[in-house]
CSV table of C-alpha atoms (C1' of nucleotides) in Angstrom, one decimal:
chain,number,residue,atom,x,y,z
A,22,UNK,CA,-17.2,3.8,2.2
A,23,UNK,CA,-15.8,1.6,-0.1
A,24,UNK,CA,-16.8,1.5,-4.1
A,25,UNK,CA,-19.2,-0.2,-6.5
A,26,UNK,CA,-19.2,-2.4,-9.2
A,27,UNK,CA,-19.0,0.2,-11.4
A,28,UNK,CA,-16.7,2.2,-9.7
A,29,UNK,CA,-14.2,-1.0,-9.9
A,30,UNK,CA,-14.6,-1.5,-13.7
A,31,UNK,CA,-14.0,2.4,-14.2
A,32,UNK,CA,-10.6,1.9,-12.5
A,33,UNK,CA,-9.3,-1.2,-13.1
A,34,UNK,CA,-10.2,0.0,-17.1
A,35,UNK,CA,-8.1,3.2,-16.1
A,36,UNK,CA,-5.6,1.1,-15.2
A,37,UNK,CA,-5.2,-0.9,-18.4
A,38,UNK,CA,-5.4,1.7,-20.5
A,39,UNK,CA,-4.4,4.9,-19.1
A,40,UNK,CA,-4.2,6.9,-22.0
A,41,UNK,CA,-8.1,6.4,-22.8
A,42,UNK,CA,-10.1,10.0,-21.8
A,43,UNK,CA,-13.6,10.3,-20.1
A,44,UNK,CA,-15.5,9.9,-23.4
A,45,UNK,CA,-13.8,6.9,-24.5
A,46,UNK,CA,-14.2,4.9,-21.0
A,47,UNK,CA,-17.9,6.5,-21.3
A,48,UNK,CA,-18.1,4.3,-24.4
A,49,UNK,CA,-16.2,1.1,-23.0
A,50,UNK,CA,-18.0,1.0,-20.2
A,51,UNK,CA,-21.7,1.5,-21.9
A,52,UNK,CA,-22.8,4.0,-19.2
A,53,UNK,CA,-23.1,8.2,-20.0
A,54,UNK,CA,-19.7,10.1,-19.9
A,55,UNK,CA,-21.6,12.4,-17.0
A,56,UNK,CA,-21.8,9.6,-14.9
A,57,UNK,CA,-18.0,8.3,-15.5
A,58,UNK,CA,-17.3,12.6,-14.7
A,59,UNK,CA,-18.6,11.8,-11.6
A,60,UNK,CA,-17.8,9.1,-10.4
A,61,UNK,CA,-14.3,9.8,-11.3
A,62,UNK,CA,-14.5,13.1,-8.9
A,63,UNK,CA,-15.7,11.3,-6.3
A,64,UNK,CA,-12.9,8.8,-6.4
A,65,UNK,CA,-11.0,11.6,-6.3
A,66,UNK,CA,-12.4,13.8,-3.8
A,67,UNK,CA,-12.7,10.4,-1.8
A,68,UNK,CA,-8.9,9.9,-2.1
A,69,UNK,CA,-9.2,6.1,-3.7
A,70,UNK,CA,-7.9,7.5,-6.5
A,71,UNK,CA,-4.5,10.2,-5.1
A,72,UNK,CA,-3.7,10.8,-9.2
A,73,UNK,CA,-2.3,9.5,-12.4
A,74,UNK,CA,0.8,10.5,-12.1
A,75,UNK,CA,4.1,9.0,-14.3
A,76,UNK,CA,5.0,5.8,-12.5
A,77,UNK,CA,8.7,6.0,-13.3
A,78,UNK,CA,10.8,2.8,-13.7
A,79,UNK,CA,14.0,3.1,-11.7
A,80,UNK,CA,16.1,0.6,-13.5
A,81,UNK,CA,15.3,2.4,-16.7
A,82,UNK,CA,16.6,5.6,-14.8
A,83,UNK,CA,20.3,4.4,-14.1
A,84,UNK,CA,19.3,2.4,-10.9
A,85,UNK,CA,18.6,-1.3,-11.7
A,86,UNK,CA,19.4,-2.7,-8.2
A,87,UNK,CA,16.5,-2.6,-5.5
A,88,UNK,CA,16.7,-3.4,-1.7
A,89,UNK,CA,14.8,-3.4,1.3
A,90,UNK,CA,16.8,-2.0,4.8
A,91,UNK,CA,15.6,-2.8,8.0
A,92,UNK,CA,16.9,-0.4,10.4
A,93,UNK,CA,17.2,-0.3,14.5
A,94,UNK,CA,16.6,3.4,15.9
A,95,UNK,CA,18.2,4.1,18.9
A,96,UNK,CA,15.2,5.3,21.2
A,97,UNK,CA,13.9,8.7,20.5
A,98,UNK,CA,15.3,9.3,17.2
A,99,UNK,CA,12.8,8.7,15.3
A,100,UNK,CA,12.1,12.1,14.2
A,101,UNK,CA,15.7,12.8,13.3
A,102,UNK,CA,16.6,9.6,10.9
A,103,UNK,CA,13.1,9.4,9.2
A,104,UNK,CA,14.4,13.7,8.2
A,105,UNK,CA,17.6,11.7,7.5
A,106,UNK,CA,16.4,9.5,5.0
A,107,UNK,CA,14.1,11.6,3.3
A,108,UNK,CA,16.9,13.4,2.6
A,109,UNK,CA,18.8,11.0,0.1
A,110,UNK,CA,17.2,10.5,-3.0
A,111,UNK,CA,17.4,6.5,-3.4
A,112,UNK,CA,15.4,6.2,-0.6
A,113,UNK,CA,12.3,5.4,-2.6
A,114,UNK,CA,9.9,4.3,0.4
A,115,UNK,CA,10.3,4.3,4.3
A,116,UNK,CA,7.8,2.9,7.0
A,117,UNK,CA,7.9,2.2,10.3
A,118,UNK,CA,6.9,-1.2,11.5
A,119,UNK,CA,6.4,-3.4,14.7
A,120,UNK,CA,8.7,-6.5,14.5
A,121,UNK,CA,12.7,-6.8,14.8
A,122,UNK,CA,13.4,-4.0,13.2
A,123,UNK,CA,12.0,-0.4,13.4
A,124,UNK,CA,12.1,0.9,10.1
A,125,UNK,CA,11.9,-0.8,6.4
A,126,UNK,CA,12.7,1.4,4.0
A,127,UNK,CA,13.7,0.5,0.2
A,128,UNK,CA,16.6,1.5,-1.5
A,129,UNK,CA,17.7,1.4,-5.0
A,130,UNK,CA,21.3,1.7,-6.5
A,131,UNK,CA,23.2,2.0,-9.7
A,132,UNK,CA,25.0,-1.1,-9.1
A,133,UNK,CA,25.6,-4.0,-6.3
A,134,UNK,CA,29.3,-1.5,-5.8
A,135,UNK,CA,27.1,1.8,-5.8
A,136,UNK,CA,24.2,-0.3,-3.2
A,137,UNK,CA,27.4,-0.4,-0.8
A,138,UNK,CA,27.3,3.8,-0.6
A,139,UNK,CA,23.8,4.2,-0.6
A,140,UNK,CA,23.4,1.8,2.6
A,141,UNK,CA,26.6,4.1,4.1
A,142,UNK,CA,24.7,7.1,3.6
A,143,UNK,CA,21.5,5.8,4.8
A,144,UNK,CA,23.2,4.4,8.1
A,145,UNK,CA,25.9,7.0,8.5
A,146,UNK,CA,23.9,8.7,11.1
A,147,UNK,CA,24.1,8.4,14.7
A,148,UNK,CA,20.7,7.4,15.9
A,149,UNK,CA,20.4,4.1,13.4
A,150,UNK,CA,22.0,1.2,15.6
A,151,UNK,CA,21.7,-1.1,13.3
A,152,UNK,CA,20.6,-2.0,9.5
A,153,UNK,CA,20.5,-4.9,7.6
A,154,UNK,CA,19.7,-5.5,3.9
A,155,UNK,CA,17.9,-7.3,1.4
A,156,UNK,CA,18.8,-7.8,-2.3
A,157,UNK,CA,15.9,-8.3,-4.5
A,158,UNK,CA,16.9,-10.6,-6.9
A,159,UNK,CA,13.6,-10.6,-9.3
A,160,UNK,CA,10.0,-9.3,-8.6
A,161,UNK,CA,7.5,-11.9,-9.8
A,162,UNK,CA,4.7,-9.5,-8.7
A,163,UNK,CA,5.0,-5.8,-9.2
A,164,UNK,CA,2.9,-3.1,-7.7
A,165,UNK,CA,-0.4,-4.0,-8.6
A,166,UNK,CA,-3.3,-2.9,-6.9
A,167,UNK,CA,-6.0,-4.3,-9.9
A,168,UNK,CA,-6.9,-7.6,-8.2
A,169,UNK,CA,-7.8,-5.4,-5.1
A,170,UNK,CA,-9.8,-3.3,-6.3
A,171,UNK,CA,-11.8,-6.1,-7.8
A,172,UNK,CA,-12.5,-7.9,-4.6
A,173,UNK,CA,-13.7,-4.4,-3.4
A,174,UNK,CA,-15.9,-3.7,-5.9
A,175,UNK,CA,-16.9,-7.5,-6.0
A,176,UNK,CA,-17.7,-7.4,-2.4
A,177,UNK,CA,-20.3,-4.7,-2.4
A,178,UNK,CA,-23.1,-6.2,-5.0
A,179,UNK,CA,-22.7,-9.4,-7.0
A,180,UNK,CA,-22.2,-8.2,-10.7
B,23,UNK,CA,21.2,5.7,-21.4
B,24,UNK,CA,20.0,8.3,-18.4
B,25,UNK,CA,18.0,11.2,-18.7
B,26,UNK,CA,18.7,15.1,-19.7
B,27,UNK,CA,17.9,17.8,-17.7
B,28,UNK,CA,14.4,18.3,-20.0
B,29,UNK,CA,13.4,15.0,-19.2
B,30,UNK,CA,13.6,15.4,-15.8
B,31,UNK,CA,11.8,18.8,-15.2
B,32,UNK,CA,8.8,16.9,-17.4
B,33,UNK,CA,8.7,13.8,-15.2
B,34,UNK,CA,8.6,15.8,-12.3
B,35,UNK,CA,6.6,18.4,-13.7
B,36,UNK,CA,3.9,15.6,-15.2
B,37,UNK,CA,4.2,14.1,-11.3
B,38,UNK,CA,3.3,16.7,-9.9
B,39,UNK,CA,0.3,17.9,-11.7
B,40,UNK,CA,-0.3,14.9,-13.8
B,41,UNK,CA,-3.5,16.3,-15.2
B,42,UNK,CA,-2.3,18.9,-18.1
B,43,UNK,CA,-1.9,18.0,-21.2
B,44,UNK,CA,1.2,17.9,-23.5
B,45,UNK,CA,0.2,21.5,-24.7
B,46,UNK,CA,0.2,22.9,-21.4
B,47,UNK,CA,3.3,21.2,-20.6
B,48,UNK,CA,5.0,22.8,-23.2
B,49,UNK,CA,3.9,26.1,-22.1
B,50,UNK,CA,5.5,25.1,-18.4
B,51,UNK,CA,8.6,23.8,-19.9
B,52,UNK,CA,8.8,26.6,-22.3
B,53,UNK,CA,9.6,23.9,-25.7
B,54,UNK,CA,7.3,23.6,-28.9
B,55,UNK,CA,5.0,21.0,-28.4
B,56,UNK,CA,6.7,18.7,-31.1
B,57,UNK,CA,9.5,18.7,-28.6
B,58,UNK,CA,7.3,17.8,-25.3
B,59,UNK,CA,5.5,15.2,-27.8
B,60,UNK,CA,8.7,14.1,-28.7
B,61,UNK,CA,10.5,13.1,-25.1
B,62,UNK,CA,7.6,11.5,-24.2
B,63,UNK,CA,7.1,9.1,-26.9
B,64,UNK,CA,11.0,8.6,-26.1
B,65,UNK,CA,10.8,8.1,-22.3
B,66,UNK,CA,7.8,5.9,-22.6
B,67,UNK,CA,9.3,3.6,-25.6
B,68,UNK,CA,12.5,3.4,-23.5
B,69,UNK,CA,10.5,2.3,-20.7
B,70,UNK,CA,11.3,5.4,-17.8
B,71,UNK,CA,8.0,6.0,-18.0
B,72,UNK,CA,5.8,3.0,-17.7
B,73,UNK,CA,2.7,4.3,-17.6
B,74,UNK,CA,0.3,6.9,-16.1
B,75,UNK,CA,-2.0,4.5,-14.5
B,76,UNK,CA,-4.1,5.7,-11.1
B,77,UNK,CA,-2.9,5.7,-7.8
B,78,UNK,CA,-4.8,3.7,-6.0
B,79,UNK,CA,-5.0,4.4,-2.2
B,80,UNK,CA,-5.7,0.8,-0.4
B,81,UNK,CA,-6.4,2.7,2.7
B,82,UNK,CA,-9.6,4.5,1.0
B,83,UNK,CA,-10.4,1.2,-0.3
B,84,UNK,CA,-11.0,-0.3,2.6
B,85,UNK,CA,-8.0,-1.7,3.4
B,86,UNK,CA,-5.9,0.6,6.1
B,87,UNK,CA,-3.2,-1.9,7.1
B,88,UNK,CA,-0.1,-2.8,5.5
B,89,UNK,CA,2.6,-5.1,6.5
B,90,UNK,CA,5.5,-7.0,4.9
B,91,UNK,CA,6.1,-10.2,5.5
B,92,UNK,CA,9.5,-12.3,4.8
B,93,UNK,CA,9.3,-15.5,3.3
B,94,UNK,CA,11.4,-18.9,3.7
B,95,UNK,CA,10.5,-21.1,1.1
B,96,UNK,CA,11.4,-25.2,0.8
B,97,UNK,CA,14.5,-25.6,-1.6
B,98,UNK,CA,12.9,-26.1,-5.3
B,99,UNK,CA,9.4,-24.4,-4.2
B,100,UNK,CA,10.1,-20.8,-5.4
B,101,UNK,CA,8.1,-21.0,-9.1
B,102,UNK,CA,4.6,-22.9,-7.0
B,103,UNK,CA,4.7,-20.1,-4.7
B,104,UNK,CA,5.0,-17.2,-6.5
B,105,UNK,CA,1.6,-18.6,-8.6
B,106,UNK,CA,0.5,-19.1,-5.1
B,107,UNK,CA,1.0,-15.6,-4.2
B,108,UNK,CA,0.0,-14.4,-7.3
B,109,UNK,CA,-3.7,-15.6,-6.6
B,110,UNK,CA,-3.7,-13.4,-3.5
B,111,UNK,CA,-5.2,-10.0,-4.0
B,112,UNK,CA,-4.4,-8.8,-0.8
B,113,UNK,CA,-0.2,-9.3,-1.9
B,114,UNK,CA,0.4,-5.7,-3.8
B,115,UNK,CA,3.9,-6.9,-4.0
B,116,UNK,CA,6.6,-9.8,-4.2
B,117,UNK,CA,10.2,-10.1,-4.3
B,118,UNK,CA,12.6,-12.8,-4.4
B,119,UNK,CA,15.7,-11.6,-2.1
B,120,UNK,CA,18.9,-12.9,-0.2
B,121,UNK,CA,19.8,-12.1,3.0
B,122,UNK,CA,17.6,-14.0,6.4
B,123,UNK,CA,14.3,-14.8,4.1
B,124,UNK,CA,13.3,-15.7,0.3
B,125,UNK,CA,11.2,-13.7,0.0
B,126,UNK,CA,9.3,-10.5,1.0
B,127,UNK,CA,5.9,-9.4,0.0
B,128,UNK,CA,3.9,-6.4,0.5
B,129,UNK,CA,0.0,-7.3,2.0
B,130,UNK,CA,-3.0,-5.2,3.5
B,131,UNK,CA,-6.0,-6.0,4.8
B,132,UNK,CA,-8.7,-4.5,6.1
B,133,UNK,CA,-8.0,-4.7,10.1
B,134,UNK,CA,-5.2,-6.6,12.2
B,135,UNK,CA,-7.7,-9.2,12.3
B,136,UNK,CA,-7.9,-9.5,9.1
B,137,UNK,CA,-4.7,-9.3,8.5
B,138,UNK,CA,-4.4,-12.8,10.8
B,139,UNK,CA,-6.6,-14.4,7.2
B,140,UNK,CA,-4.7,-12.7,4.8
B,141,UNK,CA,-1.4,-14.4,6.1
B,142,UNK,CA,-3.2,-17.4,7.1
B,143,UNK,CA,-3.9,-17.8,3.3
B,144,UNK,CA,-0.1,-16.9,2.5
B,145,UNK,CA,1.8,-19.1,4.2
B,146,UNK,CA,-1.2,-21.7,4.1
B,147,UNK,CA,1.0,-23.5,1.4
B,148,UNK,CA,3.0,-25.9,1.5
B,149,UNK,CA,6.7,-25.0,0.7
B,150,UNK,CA,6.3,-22.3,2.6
B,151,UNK,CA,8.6,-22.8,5.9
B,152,UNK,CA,8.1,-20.2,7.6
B,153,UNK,CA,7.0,-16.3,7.5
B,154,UNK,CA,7.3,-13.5,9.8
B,155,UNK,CA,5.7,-10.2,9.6
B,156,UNK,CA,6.0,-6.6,10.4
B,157,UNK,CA,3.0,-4.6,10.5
B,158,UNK,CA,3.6,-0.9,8.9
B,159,UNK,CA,2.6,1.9,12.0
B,160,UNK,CA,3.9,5.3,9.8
B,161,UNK,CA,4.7,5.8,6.3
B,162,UNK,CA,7.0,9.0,6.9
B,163,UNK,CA,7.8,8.6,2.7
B,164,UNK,CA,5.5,6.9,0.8
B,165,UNK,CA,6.6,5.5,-2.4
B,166,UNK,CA,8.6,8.5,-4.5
B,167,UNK,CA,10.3,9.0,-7.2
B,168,UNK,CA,11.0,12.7,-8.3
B,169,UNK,CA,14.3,13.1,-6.2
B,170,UNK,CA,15.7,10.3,-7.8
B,171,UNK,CA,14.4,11.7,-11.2
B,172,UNK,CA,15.9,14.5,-10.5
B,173,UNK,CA,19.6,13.3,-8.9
B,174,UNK,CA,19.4,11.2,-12.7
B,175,UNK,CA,18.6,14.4,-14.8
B,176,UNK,CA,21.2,16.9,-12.9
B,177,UNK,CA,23.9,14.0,-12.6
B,178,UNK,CA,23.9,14.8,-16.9
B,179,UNK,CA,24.5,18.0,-17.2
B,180,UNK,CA,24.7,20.9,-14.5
B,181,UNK,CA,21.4,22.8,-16.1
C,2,DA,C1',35.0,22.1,-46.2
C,3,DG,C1',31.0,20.0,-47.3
C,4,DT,C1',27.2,17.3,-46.1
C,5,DA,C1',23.9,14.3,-43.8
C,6,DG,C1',21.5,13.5,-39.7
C,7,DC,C1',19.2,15.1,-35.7
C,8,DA,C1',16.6,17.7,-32.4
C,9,DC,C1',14.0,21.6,-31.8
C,10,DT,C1',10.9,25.6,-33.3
C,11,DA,C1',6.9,27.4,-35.2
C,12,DT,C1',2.8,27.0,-37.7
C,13,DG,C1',-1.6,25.2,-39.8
C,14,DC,C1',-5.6,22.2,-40.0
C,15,DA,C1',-9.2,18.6,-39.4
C,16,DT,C1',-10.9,15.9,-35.8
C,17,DA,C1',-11.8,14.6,-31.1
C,18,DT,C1',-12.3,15.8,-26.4
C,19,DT,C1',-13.4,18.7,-22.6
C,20,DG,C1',-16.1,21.4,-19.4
C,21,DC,C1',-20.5,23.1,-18.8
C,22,DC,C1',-25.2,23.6,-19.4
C,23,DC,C1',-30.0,21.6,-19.5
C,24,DA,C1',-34.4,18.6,-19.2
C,25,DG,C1',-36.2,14.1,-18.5
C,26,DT,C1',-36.4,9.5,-16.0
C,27,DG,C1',-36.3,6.0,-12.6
C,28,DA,C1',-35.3,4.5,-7.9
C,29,DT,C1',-35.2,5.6,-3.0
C,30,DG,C1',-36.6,7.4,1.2
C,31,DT,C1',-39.8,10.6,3.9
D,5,DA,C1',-47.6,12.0,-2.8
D,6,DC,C1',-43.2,14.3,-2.9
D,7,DA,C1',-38.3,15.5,-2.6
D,8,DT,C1',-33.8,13.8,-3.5
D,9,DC,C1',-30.4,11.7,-6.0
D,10,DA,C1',-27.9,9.3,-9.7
D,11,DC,C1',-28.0,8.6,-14.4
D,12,DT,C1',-29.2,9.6,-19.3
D,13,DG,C1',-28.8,12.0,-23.6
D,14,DG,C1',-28.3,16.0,-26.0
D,15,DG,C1',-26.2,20.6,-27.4
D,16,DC,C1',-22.5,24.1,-27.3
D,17,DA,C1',-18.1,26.8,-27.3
D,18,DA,C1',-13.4,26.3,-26.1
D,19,DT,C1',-9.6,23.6,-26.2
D,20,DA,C1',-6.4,19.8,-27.1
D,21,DT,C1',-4.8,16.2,-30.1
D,22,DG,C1',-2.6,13.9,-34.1
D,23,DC,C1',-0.4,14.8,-38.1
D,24,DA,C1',2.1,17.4,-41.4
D,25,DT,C1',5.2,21.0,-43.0
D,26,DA,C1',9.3,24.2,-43.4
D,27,DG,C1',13.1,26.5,-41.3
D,28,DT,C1',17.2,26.6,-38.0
D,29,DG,C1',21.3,25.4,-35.4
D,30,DC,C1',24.3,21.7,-34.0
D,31,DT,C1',27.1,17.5,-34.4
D,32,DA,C1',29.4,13.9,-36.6
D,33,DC,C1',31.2,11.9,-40.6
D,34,DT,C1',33.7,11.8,-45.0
DNA sequence: AGTAGCACTATGCATATTGCCCAGTGATGT
DNA sequence: ACATCACTGGGCAATATGCATAGTGCTACT
């Protein structure tokens, strides 16, 4: 169910240096480059690992400002704002959530001024009763999922 | 500053089926090589492209629940708990933000119950005022970026 | 006009990597 | 004792990579 030592060093080296093949994270990590095939299907196969794709930096893109939304659906239309949102393109994430709000989804913008039509867009829809937003001013810890997957593969067998 | 229209059918095209090679993606595109070896070394030295680490799926680690939780930290506090935070493996995420809290952090954990530690050892800090969370039910659009990539690329030119 | 700079094409070549095969070994469970 | 499984270590053909070259069309500058 969850993953092994092994397993843990194999992706947290994967994600240090993602250009390194197979063979060379064979070599790093002293074991056969069969084995490091393998395991590295059955991450995959296992869905732990969903793929290496780009990860794209929106602020290099043309949209440095980021913001979270919390929205208030007006009961039963769910179905219709989540196809809403996933219809404009700065809508880089949605959930829905217990708490005040119903959804969180974030947002980013090409500026504070462009932020402002985004958020009309996003709540010009009947069905969302309410929004309110979040400005993220810096983010001291970006997606990272390393120290994670160390406790994981910590957990299992001690080293 | 943005991207051209190349650029964006190679992020998107690498997104989607991140595992060919710059030879193949050539053939896709239908450039020389050079070229496709070329706008890469570009994107990634300008930073649109950070990196091609694995996406990892915390859910297939072990760890099906997410929630965010907002933050209101004691005037001066901020730097002590971000290194606070930091230590936490379970926070994937942190902003700073204005609006109602401080800040607003991305956790999982392995149950509900669990989930009742992992916050427990968040806001078990002082300078920490006071934290309130919302549990993620749905993820209708998990974290995405080729619409975006592709709203930058076709804003450019009109293909 | 003329020219320099730039991005792209097209190609070649040595080296490295991949995918796939196999036989052997040690640990585990029946 | 025996089957199963993961791992090792090796070999092989096919492929991809990094690097270099020369030619072409476009743009910007003088």
């Amino acid at each position: 169910m969850a993953i092994d030592h092994l397993d843990g060093r194999l992706i947290v080296l994967l994600a240090r240096e993602p250009r390194i093949g197979v063979l060379e994270a064979s070599r790093r990590l002293g074991v056969a480059r069969g084995t490091v095939q393998a395991r590295l299907d059955r991450l995959r196969s296992q869905g732990v690992i969903r793929g290496f794709g780009p990860e794209v930096d929106p602020a290099a893109l043309g949209y440095p400002v980021t913001a979270f939304a919390t929205l208030e659906i007006k009961q039963g239309q769910g179905a219709d704002v989540r196809a809403h949102l996933t219809t404009v393109p700065e809508v880089l994430e949605l959930h829905t959530t217990t708490g005040h709000g119903d959804m969180l989804c974030r947002l980013v913008a090409r500026s504070n001024a462009d932020l402002q039509r985004v958020i009309d867009r996003v709540v010009g829809f009947e069905g969302i009763v309410r929004a309110s937003t979040a400005i993220v001013m810096e983010n001291p810890v970006p997606l990272r999922i390393i120290p994670l997957v160390e406790q994981a593969a910590g957990d299992t067998e001690g080293c």
